[in-house]
Amino acid sequence: MEQKLKKAIKNSGNNLHLEVAEFLKGSGWDVDLSSYYCDDITDKPREIDIVAKRRIDHQKDSFFVYLFLECKYLKNESAFRINLNSGQSAVSAIILNGLNKDRILRESGWKKNHHYLTTKYVAKLFDASDSETQKTIFDGVTQPIKAPLSFRDKMPSKYICYPIVVYRGIDGFYLVNKAQNSDTELDALQKEKHLIFGVRYSFKTLSSPRSVFREADFYVDFIHWDRLKYYLDCIEDEIKEIGEKYF
């Protein structure tokens, strides 16, 4: 094999892609790699790195949990601008279908332990030092949102969905309060390995004969590779709350 190809394989982002897939399989998830969907804006094919799902069965009913994941290898540091989390936006951003969200929030422990609702800050903007990183993060935000919107008509009637970015290459992101602009303040910041990015996204409703745009709140988790197990454990706890209190 040529050295040039060896180097390309060793430095490929596909390595993280495959490692995450194997980890999810070993954790009991059904995994599809590199699923393609139709972009709701451009009508062009796009790829989501991983779609993982698990069926949750109970005596009276069942539902599915979906993870829509993008895997990103980042070469340069980035900073995210954070704002206080809005409880209304956090509730709106919980993606589920065929399940009564109000009842789940009322009867389960989600108000106290769902990570969308317990996080204090949510990122809204980001700064990168180069265009490649800028595009990588932008794709990370949008693709895990676009994919479930495209696939939703083919998904089971009852499901919960999590848009996720798993990253490696850097050891975290700087979270910048809008008031932190001086060199002293910025130099004092510590990197965080997990953040939630919140976005108000406009999308087409595919069921309408004419293209009609809707808006909705979405939260995307950015998780460092070495925090993925901890993150999945948190999701397991959130799922368990539904099984114990909802059904």
mmCIF file of C-alpha atoms in Angstrom:
data_model
loop_
_atom_site.group_PDB
_atom_site.id
_atom_site.type_symbol
_atom_site.label_atom_id
_atom_site.label_comp_id
_atom_site.label_asym_id
_atom_site.label_seq_id
_atom_site.Cartn_x
_atom_site.Cartn_y
_atom_site.Cartn_z
ATOM 1 C CA MET A 1 0.000 0.000 0.000
ATOM 2 C CA GLU A 2 1.264 3.470 -0.829
ATOM 3 C CA GLN A 3 2.397 5.615 2.099
ATOM 4 C CA LYS A 4 0.072 8.367 0.949
ATOM 5 C CA LEU A 5 -2.956 6.064 1.249
ATOM 6 C CA LYS A 6 -1.744 4.672 4.594
ATOM 7 C CA LYS A 7 -1.547 8.203 5.962
ATOM 8 C CA ALA A 8 -5.017 8.990 4.625
ATOM 9 C CA ILE A 9 -6.459 5.890 6.332
ATOM 10 C CA LYS A 10 -4.737 6.619 9.652
ATOM 11 C CA ASN A 11 -5.934 10.252 9.661
ATOM 12 C CA SER A 12 -9.417 9.553 8.315
ATOM 13 C CA GLY A 13 -12.488 10.663 10.229
ATOM 14 C CA ASN A 14 -13.961 7.282 9.298
ATOM 15 C CA ASN A 15 -11.937 5.754 12.141
ATOM 16 C CA LEU A 16 -14.039 7.600 14.722
ATOM 17 C CA HIS A 17 -17.168 6.788 12.707
ATOM 18 C CA LEU A 18 -16.464 3.037 12.922
ATOM 19 C CA GLU A 19 -15.341 3.132 16.554
ATOM 20 C CA VAL A 20 -18.566 4.851 17.594
ATOM 21 C CA ALA A 21 -20.600 2.335 15.594
ATOM 22 C CA GLU A 22 -18.843 -0.614 17.252
ATOM 23 C CA PHE A 23 -19.278 0.932 20.696
ATOM 24 C CA LEU A 24 -23.010 1.407 20.117
ATOM 25 C CA LYS A 25 -23.414 -2.164 18.854
ATOM 26 C CA GLY A 26 -21.627 -3.426 21.949
ATOM 27 C CA SER A 27 -23.998 -1.358 24.076
ATOM 28 C CA GLY A 28 -27.088 -3.017 22.613
ATOM 29 C CA TRP A 29 -28.043 -0.604 19.835
ATOM 30 C CA ASP A 30 -29.005 -1.560 16.277
ATOM 31 C CA VAL A 31 -26.743 0.499 14.022
ATOM 32 C CA ASP A 32 -27.023 1.665 10.415
ATOM 33 C CA LEU A 33 -23.968 3.286 8.869
ATOM 34 C CA SER A 34 -23.956 6.148 6.381
ATOM 35 C CA SER A 35 -27.689 6.382 5.754
ATOM 36 C CA TYR A 36 -28.684 8.842 3.045
ATOM 37 C CA TYR A 37 -31.603 11.231 3.186
ATOM 38 C CA CYS A 38 -32.996 14.010 1.025
ATOM 39 C CA ASP A 39 -32.145 17.515 2.200
ATOM 40 C CA ASP A 40 -35.436 19.336 2.839
ATOM 41 C CA ILE A 41 -34.073 22.603 1.455
ATOM 42 C CA THR A 42 -31.861 21.628 -1.483
ATOM 43 C CA ASP A 43 -33.598 18.334 -2.400
ATOM 44 C CA LYS A 44 -30.109 16.824 -2.706
ATOM 45 C CA PRO A 45 -28.932 13.586 -1.065
ATOM 46 C CA ARG A 46 -27.096 13.976 2.234
ATOM 47 C CA GLU A 47 -25.477 11.482 4.570
ATOM 48 C CA ILE A 48 -25.892 10.969 8.298
ATOM 49 C CA ASP A 49 -22.992 9.012 9.762
ATOM 50 C CA ILE A 50 -24.902 6.745 12.142
ATOM 51 C CA VAL A 51 -28.526 5.982 12.909
ATOM 52 C CA ALA A 52 -28.800 3.852 16.048
ATOM 53 C CA LYS A 53 -32.062 2.541 17.450
ATOM 54 C CA ARG A 54 -33.346 0.406 20.275
ATOM 55 C CA ARG A 55 -36.807 -1.004 20.895
ATOM 56 C CA ILE A 56 -38.122 -0.548 24.429
ATOM 57 C CA ASP A 57 -40.812 -3.091 25.337
ATOM 58 C CA HIS A 58 -43.250 -2.912 28.217
ATOM 59 C CA GLN A 59 -46.222 -5.023 29.185
ATOM 60 C CA LYS A 60 -48.746 -2.685 27.630
ATOM 61 C CA ASP A 61 -46.812 -1.034 24.820
ATOM 62 C CA SER A 62 -43.444 -0.354 23.212
ATOM 63 C CA PHE A 63 -41.540 2.510 21.629
ATOM 64 C CA PHE A 64 -38.202 3.128 19.914
ATOM 65 C CA VAL A 65 -35.279 5.321 20.856
ATOM 66 C CA TYR A 66 -33.262 6.774 17.963
ATOM 67 C CA LEU A 67 -29.831 8.355 17.994
ATOM 68 C CA PHE A 68 -28.911 10.387 14.911
ATOM 69 C CA LEU A 69 -25.144 10.857 15.126
ATOM 70 C CA GLU A 70 -22.528 12.799 13.235
ATOM 71 C CA CYS A 71 -18.899 11.889 13.950
ATOM 72 C CA LYS A 72 -16.440 14.767 13.597
ATOM 73 C CA TYR A 73 -12.662 14.857 13.829
ATOM 74 C CA LEU A 74 -11.700 18.417 14.687
ATOM 75 C CA LYS A 75 -8.185 19.741 14.115
ATOM 76 C CA ASN A 76 -8.539 23.219 15.606
ATOM 77 C CA GLU A 77 -10.104 24.756 18.687
ATOM 78 C CA SER A 78 -13.515 26.419 18.658
ATOM 79 C CA ALA A 79 -15.592 28.523 21.006
ATOM 80 C CA PHE A 80 -19.348 28.514 21.518
ATOM 81 C CA ARG A 81 -21.336 31.536 22.698
ATOM 82 C CA ILE A 82 -23.722 30.506 25.454
ATOM 83 C CA ASN A 83 -26.986 31.885 26.784
ATOM 84 C CA LEU A 84 -29.169 30.863 29.700
ATOM 85 C CA ASN A 85 -31.263 27.827 28.850
ATOM 86 C CA SER A 86 -34.950 28.477 28.213
ATOM 87 C CA GLY A 87 -37.267 25.944 29.828
ATOM 88 C CA GLN A 88 -39.831 26.455 27.083
ATOM 89 C CA SER A 89 -37.278 25.859 24.313
ATOM 90 C CA ALA A 90 -35.852 22.830 26.141
ATOM 91 C CA VAL A 91 -39.259 21.166 26.392
ATOM 92 C CA SER A 92 -40.030 22.004 22.776
ATOM 93 C CA ALA A 93 -36.698 20.502 21.668
ATOM 94 C CA ILE A 94 -37.477 17.048 23.091
ATOM 95 C CA ILE A 95 -38.213 15.040 19.935
ATOM 96 C CA LEU A 96 -40.863 12.377 20.350
ATOM 97 C CA ASN A 97 -43.789 11.016 18.386
ATOM 98 C CA GLY A 98 -46.839 9.031 19.448
ATOM 99 C CA LEU A 99 -46.134 9.702 23.134
ATOM 100 C CA ASN A 100 -47.771 12.364 25.267
ATOM 101 C CA LYS A 101 -44.982 14.800 26.150
ATOM 102 C CA ASP A 102 -47.059 16.731 28.683
ATOM 103 C CA ARG A 103 -47.997 13.538 30.501
ATOM 104 C CA ILE A 104 -44.404 12.276 30.491
ATOM 105 C CA LEU A 105 -43.200 15.555 31.971
ATOM 106 C CA ARG A 106 -45.981 15.457 34.555
ATOM 107 C CA GLU A 107 -45.647 11.808 35.617
ATOM 108 C CA SER A 108 -41.967 11.018 35.140
ATOM 109 C CA GLY A 109 -38.876 12.637 36.603
ATOM 110 C CA TRP A 110 -37.942 14.404 33.374
ATOM 111 C CA LYS A 111 -38.450 17.877 34.790
ATOM 112 C CA LYS A 112 -35.695 17.147 37.312
ATOM 113 C CA ASN A 113 -33.336 14.932 35.337
ATOM 114 C CA HIS A 114 -33.762 15.273 31.550
ATOM 115 C CA HIS A 115 -30.470 16.816 30.474
ATOM 116 C CA TYR A 116 -32.153 19.318 28.137
ATOM 117 C CA LEU A 117 -34.018 20.736 31.126
ATOM 118 C CA THR A 118 -31.259 20.591 33.738
ATOM 119 C CA THR A 119 -28.457 22.249 31.767
ATOM 120 C CA LYS A 120 -27.945 25.863 32.769
ATOM 121 C CA TYR A 121 -26.530 27.177 29.495
ATOM 122 C CA VAL A 122 -27.163 26.415 25.818
ATOM 123 C CA ALA A 123 -24.865 27.420 22.972
ATOM 124 C CA LYS A 124 -26.365 29.560 20.235
ATOM 125 C CA LEU A 125 -23.378 30.741 18.170
ATOM 126 C CA PHE A 126 -19.872 29.496 17.522
ATOM 127 C CA ASP A 127 -16.499 30.916 16.492
ATOM 128 C CA ALA A 128 -13.807 28.991 14.638
ATOM 129 C CA SER A 129 -10.354 30.099 13.522
ATOM 130 C CA ASP A 130 -10.601 28.508 10.059
ATOM 131 C CA SER A 131 -13.264 27.832 7.428
ATOM 132 C CA GLU A 132 -12.869 24.036 7.550
ATOM 133 C CA THR A 133 -13.708 23.898 11.251
ATOM 134 C CA GLN A 134 -16.546 26.357 10.698
ATOM 135 C CA LYS A 135 -18.100 24.073 8.084
ATOM 136 C CA THR A 136 -17.506 20.942 10.169
ATOM 137 C CA ILE A 137 -19.366 22.409 13.142
ATOM 138 C CA PHE A 138 -22.155 23.798 10.955
ATOM 139 C CA ASP A 139 -22.682 20.357 9.400
ATOM 140 C CA GLY A 140 -22.588 18.863 12.877
ATOM 141 C CA VAL A 141 -25.404 21.132 13.975
ATOM 142 C CA THR A 142 -27.623 20.720 10.912
ATOM 143 C CA GLN A 143 -27.251 17.120 9.753
ATOM 144 C CA PRO A 144 -28.513 15.383 12.933
ATOM 145 C CA ILE A 145 -31.553 17.676 12.702
ATOM 146 C CA LYS A 146 -32.239 17.268 9.004
ATOM 147 C CA ALA A 147 -31.924 13.463 9.025
ATOM 148 C CA PRO A 148 -34.780 12.656 11.457
ATOM 149 C CA LEU A 149 -36.990 15.206 9.711
ATOM 150 C CA SER A 150 -36.410 13.333 6.459
ATOM 151 C CA PHE A 151 -36.783 9.850 7.958
ATOM 152 C CA ARG A 152 -39.786 10.550 10.191
ATOM 153 C CA ASP A 153 -42.402 9.230 7.759
ATOM 154 C CA LYS A 154 -40.571 5.869 7.699
ATOM 155 C CA MET A 155 -40.057 5.604 11.449
ATOM 156 C CA PRO A 156 -42.355 3.684 13.840
ATOM 157 C CA SER A 157 -45.392 5.404 15.269
ATOM 158 C CA LYS A 158 -43.845 5.844 18.728
ATOM 159 C CA TYR A 159 -40.302 7.049 19.226
ATOM 160 C CA ILE A 160 -37.922 9.394 21.005
ATOM 161 C CA CYS A 161 -35.062 10.978 19.097
ATOM 162 C CA TYR A 162 -31.680 12.447 20.061
ATOM 163 C CA PRO A 163 -29.522 14.499 17.608
ATOM 164 C CA ILE A 164 -25.864 14.055 18.558
ATOM 165 C CA VAL A 165 -22.351 14.991 17.452
ATOM 166 C CA VAL A 166 -19.502 12.795 18.713
ATOM 167 C CA TYR A 167 -16.145 14.481 18.221
ATOM 168 C CA ARG A 168 -12.447 13.838 18.713
ATOM 169 C CA GLY A 169 -9.178 15.542 17.804
ATOM 170 C CA ILE A 170 -9.542 18.340 20.352
ATOM 171 C CA ASP A 171 -10.178 17.888 24.062
ATOM 172 C CA GLY A 172 -13.205 20.164 24.330
ATOM 173 C CA PHE A 173 -14.770 23.509 23.461
ATOM 174 C CA TYR A 174 -14.547 26.904 25.086
ATOM 175 C CA LEU A 175 -17.915 28.204 26.278
ATOM 176 C CA VAL A 176 -17.982 31.985 26.085
ATOM 177 C CA ASN A 177 -20.472 34.176 27.862
ATOM 178 C CA LYS A 178 -21.483 37.109 25.666
ATOM 179 C CA ALA A 179 -19.873 39.488 28.174
ATOM 180 C CA GLN A 180 -16.469 37.730 28.102
ATOM 181 C CA ASN A 181 -14.367 39.518 25.481
ATOM 182 C CA SER A 182 -11.130 40.611 27.157
ATOM 183 C CA ASP A 183 -7.895 38.623 26.810
ATOM 184 C CA THR A 184 -7.824 38.019 30.558
ATOM 185 C CA GLU A 185 -11.329 36.603 30.611
ATOM 186 C CA LEU A 186 -10.813 34.450 27.518
ATOM 187 C CA ASP A 187 -7.458 33.072 28.739
ATOM 188 C CA ALA A 188 -9.123 31.992 31.988
ATOM 189 C CA LEU A 189 -11.724 29.821 30.249
ATOM 190 C CA GLN A 190 -11.599 26.037 30.645
ATOM 191 C CA LYS A 191 -12.656 23.622 27.934
ATOM 192 C CA GLU A 192 -15.862 21.618 28.281
ATOM 193 C CA LYS A 193 -16.310 18.180 26.712
ATOM 194 C CA HIS A 194 -20.118 18.300 26.496
ATOM 195 C CA LEU A 195 -22.349 21.110 25.360
ATOM 196 C CA ILE A 196 -25.841 21.510 23.975
ATOM 197 C CA PHE A 197 -26.356 23.649 20.902
ATOM 198 C CA GLY A 198 -29.849 25.112 20.545
ATOM 199 C CA VAL A 199 -31.288 26.235 17.228
ATOM 200 C CA ARG A 200 -34.639 27.394 15.923
ATOM 201 C CA TYR A 201 -34.772 25.545 12.602
ATOM 202 C CA SER A 202 -37.093 26.081 9.622
ATOM 203 C CA PHE A 203 -38.010 23.010 7.591
ATOM 204 C CA LYS A 204 -40.463 21.852 4.954
ATOM 205 C CA THR A 205 -43.504 19.779 5.881
ATOM 206 C CA LEU A 206 -43.295 16.815 3.524
ATOM 207 C CA SER A 207 -46.935 15.797 3.988
ATOM 208 C CA SER A 208 -48.239 18.978 2.375
ATOM 209 C CA PRO A 209 -48.813 18.966 -1.417
ATOM 210 C CA ARG A 210 -47.176 22.396 -1.485
ATOM 211 C CA SER A 211 -43.949 23.150 0.306
ATOM 212 C CA VAL A 212 -44.886 24.738 3.621
ATOM 213 C CA PHE A 213 -42.201 25.781 6.096
ATOM 214 C CA ARG A 214 -42.477 25.217 9.825
ATOM 215 C CA GLU A 215 -40.211 26.257 12.659
ATOM 216 C CA ALA A 216 -39.252 24.216 15.691
ATOM 217 C CA ASP A 217 -36.679 24.191 18.471
ATOM 218 C CA PHE A 218 -33.918 21.588 18.321
ATOM 219 C CA TYR A 219 -31.084 20.763 20.709
ATOM 220 C CA VAL A 220 -27.941 18.991 19.494
ATOM 221 C CA ASP A 221 -25.557 17.359 21.977
ATOM 222 C CA PHE A 222 -21.838 17.731 21.251
ATOM 223 C CA ILE A 223 -20.117 14.869 23.098
ATOM 224 C CA HIS A 224 -16.410 14.101 23.261
ATOM 225 C CA TRP A 225 -15.653 10.500 22.328
ATOM 226 C CA ASP A 226 -14.364 9.678 25.808
ATOM 227 C CA ARG A 227 -17.644 10.896 27.361
ATOM 228 C CA LEU A 228 -19.922 8.833 25.141
ATOM 229 C CA LYS A 229 -20.491 6.041 27.670
ATOM 230 C CA TYR A 230 -21.473 8.517 30.368
ATOM 231 C CA TYR A 231 -23.824 10.242 27.934
ATOM 232 C CA LEU A 232 -25.499 6.979 26.932
ATOM 233 C CA ASP A 233 -25.985 6.144 30.611
ATOM 234 C CA CYS A 234 -27.829 9.464 31.015
ATOM 235 C CA ILE A 235 -30.095 8.603 28.097
ATOM 236 C CA GLU A 236 -30.743 5.184 29.630
ATOM 237 C CA ASP A 237 -31.916 6.894 32.826
ATOM 238 C CA GLU A 238 -34.254 9.164 30.857
ATOM 239 C CA ILE A 239 -35.714 6.186 28.992
ATOM 240 C CA LYS A 240 -36.115 4.254 32.228
ATOM 241 C CA GLU A 241 -38.195 7.092 33.679
ATOM 242 C CA ILE A 242 -40.738 6.678 30.885
ATOM 243 C CA GLY A 243 -40.969 2.918 31.343
ATOM 244 C CA GLU A 244 -41.498 3.166 35.079
ATOM 245 C CA LYS A 245 -43.960 6.065 35.146
ATOM 246 C CA TYR A 246 -45.642 6.392 31.734
ATOM 247 C CA PHE A 247 -46.766 2.863 30.800
#
